[in-house]
PDB file of C-alpha atoms in Angstrom:
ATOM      1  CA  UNK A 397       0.000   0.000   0.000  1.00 77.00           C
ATOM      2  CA  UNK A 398       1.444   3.653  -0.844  1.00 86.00           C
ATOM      3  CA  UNK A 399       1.695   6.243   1.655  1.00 92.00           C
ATOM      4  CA  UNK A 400       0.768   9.123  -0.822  1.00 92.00           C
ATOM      5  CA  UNK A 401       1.615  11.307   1.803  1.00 93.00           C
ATOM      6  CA  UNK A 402       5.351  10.775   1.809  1.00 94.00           C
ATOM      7  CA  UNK A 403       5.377  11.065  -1.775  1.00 94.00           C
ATOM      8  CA  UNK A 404       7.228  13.661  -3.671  1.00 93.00           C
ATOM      9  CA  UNK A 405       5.698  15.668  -5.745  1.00 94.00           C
ATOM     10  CA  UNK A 406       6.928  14.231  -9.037  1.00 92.00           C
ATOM     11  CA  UNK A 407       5.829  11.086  -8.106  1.00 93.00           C
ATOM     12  CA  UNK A 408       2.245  11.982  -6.922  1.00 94.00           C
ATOM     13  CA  UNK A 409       2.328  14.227 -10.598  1.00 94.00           C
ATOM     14  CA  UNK A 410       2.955  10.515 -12.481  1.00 93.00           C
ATOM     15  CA  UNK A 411       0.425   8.532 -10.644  1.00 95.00           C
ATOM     16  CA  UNK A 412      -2.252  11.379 -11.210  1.00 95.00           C
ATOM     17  CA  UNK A 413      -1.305  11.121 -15.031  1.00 94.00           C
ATOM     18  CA  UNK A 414      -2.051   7.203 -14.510  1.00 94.00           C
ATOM     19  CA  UNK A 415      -5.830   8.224 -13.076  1.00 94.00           C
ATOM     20  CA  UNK A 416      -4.788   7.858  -9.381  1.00 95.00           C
ATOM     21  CA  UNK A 417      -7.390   9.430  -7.387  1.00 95.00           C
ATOM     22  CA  UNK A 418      -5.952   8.770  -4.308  1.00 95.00           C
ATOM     23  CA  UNK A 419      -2.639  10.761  -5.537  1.00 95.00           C
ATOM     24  CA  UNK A 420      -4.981  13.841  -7.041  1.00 96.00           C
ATOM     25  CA  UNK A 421      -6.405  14.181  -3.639  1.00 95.00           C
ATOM     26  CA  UNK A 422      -3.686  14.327  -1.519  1.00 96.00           C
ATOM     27  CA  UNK A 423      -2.041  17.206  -4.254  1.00 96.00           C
ATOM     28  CA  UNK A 424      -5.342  19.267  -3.168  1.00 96.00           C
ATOM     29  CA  UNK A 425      -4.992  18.114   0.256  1.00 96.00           C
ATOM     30  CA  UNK A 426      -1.194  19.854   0.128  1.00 95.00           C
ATOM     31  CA  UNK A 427      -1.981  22.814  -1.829  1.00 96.00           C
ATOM     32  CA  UNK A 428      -5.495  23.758  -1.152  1.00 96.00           C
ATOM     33  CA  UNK A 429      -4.976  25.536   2.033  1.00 95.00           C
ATOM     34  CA  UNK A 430      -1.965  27.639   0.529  1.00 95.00           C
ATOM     35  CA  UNK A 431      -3.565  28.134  -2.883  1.00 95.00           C
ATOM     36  CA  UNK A 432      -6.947  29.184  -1.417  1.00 95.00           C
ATOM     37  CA  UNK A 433      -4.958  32.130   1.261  1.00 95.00           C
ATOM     38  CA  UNK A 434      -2.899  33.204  -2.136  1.00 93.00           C
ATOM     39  CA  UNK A 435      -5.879  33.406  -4.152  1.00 94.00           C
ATOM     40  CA  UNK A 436      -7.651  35.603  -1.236  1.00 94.00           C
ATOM     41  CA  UNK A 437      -5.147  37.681  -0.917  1.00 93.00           C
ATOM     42  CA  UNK A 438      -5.609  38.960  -4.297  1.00 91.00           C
ATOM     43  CA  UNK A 439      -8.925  38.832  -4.894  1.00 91.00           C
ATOM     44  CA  UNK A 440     -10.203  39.553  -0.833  1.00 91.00           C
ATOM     45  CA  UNK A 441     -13.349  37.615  -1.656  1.00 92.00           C
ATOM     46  CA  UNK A 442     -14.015  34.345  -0.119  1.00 95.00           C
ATOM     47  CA  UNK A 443     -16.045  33.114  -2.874  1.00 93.00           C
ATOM     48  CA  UNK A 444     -14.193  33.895  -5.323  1.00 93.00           C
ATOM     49  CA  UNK A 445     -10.954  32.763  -3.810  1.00 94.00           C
ATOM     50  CA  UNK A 446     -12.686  29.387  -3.564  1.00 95.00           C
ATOM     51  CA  UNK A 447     -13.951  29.210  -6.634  1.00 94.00           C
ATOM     52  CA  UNK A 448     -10.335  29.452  -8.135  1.00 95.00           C
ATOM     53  CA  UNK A 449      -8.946  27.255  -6.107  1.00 96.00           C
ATOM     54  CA  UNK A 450     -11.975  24.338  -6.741  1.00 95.00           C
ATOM     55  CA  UNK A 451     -11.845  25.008 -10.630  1.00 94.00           C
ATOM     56  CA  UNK A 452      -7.674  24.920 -10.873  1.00 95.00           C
ATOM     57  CA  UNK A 453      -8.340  21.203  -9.335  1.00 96.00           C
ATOM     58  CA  UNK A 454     -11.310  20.448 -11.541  1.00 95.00           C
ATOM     59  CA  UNK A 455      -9.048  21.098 -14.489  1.00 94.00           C
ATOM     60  CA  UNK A 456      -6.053  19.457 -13.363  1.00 95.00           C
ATOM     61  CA  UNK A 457      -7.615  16.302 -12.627  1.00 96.00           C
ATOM     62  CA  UNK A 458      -9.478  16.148 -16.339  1.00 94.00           C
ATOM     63  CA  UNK A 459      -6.303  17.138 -18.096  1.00 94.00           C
ATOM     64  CA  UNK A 460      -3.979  15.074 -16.371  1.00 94.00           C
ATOM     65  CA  UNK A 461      -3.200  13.548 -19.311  1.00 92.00           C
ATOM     66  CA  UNK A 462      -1.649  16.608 -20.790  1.00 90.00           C
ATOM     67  CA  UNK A 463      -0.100  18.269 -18.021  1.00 88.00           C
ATOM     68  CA  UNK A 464       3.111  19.156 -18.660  1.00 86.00           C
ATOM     69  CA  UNK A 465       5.506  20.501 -15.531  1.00 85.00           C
ATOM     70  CA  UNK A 466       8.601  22.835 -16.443  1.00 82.00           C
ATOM     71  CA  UNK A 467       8.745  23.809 -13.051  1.00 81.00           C
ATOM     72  CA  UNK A 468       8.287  21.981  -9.996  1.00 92.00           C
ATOM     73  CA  UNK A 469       4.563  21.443  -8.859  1.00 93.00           C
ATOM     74  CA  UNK A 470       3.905  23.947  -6.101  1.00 92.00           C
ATOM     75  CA  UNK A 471       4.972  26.544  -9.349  1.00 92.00           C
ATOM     76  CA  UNK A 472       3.140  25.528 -11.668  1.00 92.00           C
ATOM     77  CA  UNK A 473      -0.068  25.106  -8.800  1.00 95.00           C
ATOM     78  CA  UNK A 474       0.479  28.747  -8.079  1.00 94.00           C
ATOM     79  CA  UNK A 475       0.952  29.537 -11.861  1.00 93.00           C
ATOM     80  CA  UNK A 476      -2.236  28.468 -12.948  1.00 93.00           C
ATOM     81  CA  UNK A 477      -3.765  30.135  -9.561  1.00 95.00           C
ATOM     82  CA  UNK A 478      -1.933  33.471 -10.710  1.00 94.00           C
ATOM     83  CA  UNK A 479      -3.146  33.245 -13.735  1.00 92.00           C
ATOM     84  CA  UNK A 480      -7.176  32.821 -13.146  1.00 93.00           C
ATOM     85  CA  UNK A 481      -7.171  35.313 -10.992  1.00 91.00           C
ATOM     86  CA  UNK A 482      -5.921  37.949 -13.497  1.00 90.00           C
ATOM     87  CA  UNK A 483      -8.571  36.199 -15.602  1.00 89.00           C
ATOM     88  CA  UNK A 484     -11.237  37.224 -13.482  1.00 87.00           C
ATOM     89  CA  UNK A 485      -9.912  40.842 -12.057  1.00 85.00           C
ATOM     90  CA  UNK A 486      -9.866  41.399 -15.968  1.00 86.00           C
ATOM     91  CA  UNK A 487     -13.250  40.285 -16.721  1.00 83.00           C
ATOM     92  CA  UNK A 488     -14.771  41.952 -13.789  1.00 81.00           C
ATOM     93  CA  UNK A 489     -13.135  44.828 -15.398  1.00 82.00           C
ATOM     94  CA  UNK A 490     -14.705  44.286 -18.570  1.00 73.00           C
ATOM     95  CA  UNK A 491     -18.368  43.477 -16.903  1.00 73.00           C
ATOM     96  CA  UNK A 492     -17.980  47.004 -14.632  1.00 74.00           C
ATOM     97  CA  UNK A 493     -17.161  48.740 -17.798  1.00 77.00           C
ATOM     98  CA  UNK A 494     -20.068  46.761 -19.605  1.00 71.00           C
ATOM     99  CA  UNK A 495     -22.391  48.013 -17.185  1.00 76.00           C
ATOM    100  CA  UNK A 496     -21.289  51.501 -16.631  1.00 75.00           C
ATOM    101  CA  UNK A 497     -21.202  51.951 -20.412  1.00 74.00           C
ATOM    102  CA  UNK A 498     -25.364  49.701 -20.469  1.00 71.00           C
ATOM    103  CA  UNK A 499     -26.336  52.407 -17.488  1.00 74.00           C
ATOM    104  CA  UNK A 500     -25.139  55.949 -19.357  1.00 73.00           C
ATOM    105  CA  UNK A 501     -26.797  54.656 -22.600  1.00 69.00           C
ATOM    106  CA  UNK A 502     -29.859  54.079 -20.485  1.00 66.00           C
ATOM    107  CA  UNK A 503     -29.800  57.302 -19.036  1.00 66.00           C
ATOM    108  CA  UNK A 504     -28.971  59.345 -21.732  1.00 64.00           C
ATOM    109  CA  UNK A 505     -31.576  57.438 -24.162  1.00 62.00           C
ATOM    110  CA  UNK A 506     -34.410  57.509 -21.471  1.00 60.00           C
ATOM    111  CA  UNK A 507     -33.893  61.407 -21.254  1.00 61.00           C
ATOM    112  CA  UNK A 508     -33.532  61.635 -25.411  1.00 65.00           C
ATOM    113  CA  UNK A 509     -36.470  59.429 -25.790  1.00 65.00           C
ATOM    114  CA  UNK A 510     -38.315  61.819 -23.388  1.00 66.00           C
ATOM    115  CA  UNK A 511     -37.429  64.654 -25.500  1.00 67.00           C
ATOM    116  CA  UNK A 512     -37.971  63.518 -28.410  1.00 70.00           C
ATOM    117  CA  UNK A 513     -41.326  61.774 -27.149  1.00 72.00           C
ATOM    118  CA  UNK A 514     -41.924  66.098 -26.177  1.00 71.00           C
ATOM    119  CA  UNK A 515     -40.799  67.284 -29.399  1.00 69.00           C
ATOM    120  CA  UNK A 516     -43.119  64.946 -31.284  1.00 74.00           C
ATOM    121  CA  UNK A 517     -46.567  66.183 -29.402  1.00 75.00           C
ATOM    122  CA  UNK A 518     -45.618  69.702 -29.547  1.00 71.00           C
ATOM    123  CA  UNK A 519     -45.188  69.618 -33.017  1.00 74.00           C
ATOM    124  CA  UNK A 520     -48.396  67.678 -33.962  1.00 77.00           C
ATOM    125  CA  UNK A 521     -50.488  70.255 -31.531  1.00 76.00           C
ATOM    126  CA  UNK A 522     -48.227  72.972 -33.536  1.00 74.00           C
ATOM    127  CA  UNK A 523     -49.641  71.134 -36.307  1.00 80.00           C
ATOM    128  CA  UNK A 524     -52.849  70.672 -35.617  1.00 82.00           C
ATOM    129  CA  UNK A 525     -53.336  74.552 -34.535  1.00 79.00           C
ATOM    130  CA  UNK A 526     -51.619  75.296 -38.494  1.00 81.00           C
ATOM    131  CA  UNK A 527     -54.553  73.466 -39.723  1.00 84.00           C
ATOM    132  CA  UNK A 528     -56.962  75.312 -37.948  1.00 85.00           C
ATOM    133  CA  UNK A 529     -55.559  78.638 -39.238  1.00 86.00           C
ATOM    134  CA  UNK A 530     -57.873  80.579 -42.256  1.00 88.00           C
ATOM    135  CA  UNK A 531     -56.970  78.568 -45.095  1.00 89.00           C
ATOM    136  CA  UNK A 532     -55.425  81.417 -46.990  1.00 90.00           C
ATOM    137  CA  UNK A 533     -53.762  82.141 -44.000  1.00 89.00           C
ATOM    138  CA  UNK A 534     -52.437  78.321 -43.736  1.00 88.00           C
ATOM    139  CA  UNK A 535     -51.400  78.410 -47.441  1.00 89.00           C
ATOM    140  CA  UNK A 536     -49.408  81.132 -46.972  1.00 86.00           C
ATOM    141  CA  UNK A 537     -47.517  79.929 -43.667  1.00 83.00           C
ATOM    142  CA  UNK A 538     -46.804  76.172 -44.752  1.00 84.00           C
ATOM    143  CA  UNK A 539     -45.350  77.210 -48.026  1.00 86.00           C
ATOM    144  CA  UNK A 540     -43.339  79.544 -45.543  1.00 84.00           C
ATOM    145  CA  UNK A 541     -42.676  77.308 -43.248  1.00 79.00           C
ATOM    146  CA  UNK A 542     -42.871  73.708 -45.131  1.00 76.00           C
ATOM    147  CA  UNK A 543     -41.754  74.612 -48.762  1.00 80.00           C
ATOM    148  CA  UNK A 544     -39.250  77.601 -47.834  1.00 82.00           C
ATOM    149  CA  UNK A 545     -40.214  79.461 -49.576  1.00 85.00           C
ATOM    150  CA  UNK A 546     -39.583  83.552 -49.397  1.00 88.00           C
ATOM    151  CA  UNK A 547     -42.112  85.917 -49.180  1.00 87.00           C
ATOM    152  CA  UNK A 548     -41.555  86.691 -52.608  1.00 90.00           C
ATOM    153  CA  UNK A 549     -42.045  83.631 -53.896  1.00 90.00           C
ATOM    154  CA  UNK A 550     -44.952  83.067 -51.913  1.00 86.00           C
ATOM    155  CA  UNK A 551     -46.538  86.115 -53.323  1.00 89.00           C
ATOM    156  CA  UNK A 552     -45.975  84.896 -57.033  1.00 90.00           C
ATOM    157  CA  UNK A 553     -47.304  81.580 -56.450  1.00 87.00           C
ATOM    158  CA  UNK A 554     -50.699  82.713 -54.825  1.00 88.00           C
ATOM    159  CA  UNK A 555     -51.047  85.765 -57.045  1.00 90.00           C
ATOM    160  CA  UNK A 556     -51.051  87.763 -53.648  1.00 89.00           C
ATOM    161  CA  UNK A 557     -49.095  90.689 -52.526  1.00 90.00           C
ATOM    162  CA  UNK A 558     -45.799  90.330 -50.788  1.00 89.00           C
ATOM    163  CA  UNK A 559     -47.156  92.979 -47.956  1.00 92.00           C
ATOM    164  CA  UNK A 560     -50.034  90.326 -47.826  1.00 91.00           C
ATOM    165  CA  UNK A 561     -48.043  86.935 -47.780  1.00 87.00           C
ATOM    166  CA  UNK A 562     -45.769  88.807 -44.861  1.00 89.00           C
ATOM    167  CA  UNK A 563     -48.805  89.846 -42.975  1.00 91.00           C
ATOM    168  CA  UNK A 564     -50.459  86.261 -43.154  1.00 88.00           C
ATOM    169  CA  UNK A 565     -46.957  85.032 -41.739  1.00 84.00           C
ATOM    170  CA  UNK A 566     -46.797  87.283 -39.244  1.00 86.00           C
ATOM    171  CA  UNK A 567     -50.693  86.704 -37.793  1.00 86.00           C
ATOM    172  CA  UNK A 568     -50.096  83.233 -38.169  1.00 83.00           C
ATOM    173  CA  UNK A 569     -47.354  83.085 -35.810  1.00 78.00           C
ATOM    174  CA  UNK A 570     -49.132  85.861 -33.659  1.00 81.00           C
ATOM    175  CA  UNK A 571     -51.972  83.311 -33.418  1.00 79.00           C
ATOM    176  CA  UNK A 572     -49.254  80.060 -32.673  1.00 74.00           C
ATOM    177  CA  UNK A 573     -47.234  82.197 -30.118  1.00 73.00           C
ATOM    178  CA  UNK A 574     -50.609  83.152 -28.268  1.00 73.00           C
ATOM    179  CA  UNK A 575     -51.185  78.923 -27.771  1.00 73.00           C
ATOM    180  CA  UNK A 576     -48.311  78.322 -27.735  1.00 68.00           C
ATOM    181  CA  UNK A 577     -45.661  80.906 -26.136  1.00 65.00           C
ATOM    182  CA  UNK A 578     -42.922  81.498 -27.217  1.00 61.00           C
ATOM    183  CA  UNK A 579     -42.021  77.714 -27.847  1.00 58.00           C
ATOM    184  CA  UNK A 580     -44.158  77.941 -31.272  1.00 53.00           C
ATOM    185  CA  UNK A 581     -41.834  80.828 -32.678  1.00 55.00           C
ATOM    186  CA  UNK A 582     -38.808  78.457 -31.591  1.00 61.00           C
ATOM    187  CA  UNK A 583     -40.188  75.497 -33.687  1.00 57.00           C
ATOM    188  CA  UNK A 584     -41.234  78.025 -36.333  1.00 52.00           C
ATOM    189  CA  UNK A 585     -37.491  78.790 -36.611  1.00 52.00           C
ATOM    190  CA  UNK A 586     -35.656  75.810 -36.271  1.00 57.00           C
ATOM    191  CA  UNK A 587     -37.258  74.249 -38.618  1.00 53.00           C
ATOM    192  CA  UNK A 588     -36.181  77.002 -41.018  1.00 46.00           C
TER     193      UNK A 588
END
């Protein structure tokens, strides 16, 4: 019967590459302990200390086969340890950035929604107060206001006189500013 105990490293390495169980278990029974305070020491989180340490074991058991050792065993033990727990400070440093990225799009696109959300009923009571106006008076400020057109040109196209086309402009937007303040005149612009 083997005393796995008194074994040397090496030799408990090449009966865990022959399926030992018995030798696999007494490598985590000699380098759990130190693996697991190494591993918390980094990542102060219990949890997460244990969870390196359990899957490091979980994958050196079902790749014994391949494991390769330029180094003695306690190296490459605290290796592998080293190196999952850079794996996970990095991708909780991905997730946090993930999520503070997620959050200011939500907070910025909630508040753009809700202006845009604003903008869209304004203009279609804007719009529905336009077609309420005389309809001579509604001709003349949508080929203003939708067709750019100058006074002019408005003028020509209606057979009216420019003093007329400005006056219907300016009594339409009398009329839109009385509803709507000075918000109306704003649209009325920007849309210009």
């Amino acid at each position: 019967m083997i005393s796995y105990t008194t074994l040397a490293d090496t030799d408990l390495v090449a009966h865990l590459k022959d399926g030992d169980k018995a030798a696999f278990t007494e490598i985590y029974n000699r380098y759990k302990g130190l693996l697991y305070i190494h591993a918390y020491q980094k990542l102060r989180n219990q949890s997460e200390a244990d969870d390196v340490v359990h899957e490091l074991f979980a994958v050196l058991w079902t790749k014994r086969n391949d494991l390769v050792l330029r180094t003695h065993l306690s190296g490459y033990l605290y290796q592998a340890v080293r190196n999952r727990i850079i794996d996970l400070i990095s991708h909780k440093k991905v997730a946090s950035e993930y999520m503070v990225s997620l959050q200011y799009f939500i907070d910025h696109s909630e508040a753009e929604t809700d202006h845009l959300v604003r903008a869209n009923e304004l203009r279609a009571l804007i719009e529905k107060e336009i077609s309420a106006l005389p309809p001579k008076m509604r001709a003349v400020f949508e080929l203003s206001r939708n067709a750019n057109l100058s006074h002019k040109e408005i003028a020509t196209e209606l057979e009216l006189s420019e003093m007329t086309v400005k006056k219907h402009v300016n009594n339409a937007l009398k009329i839109l500013r009385g509803k709507f303040g000075i918000l109306a005149y704003l649209v009325y612009i920007s849309q210009h």
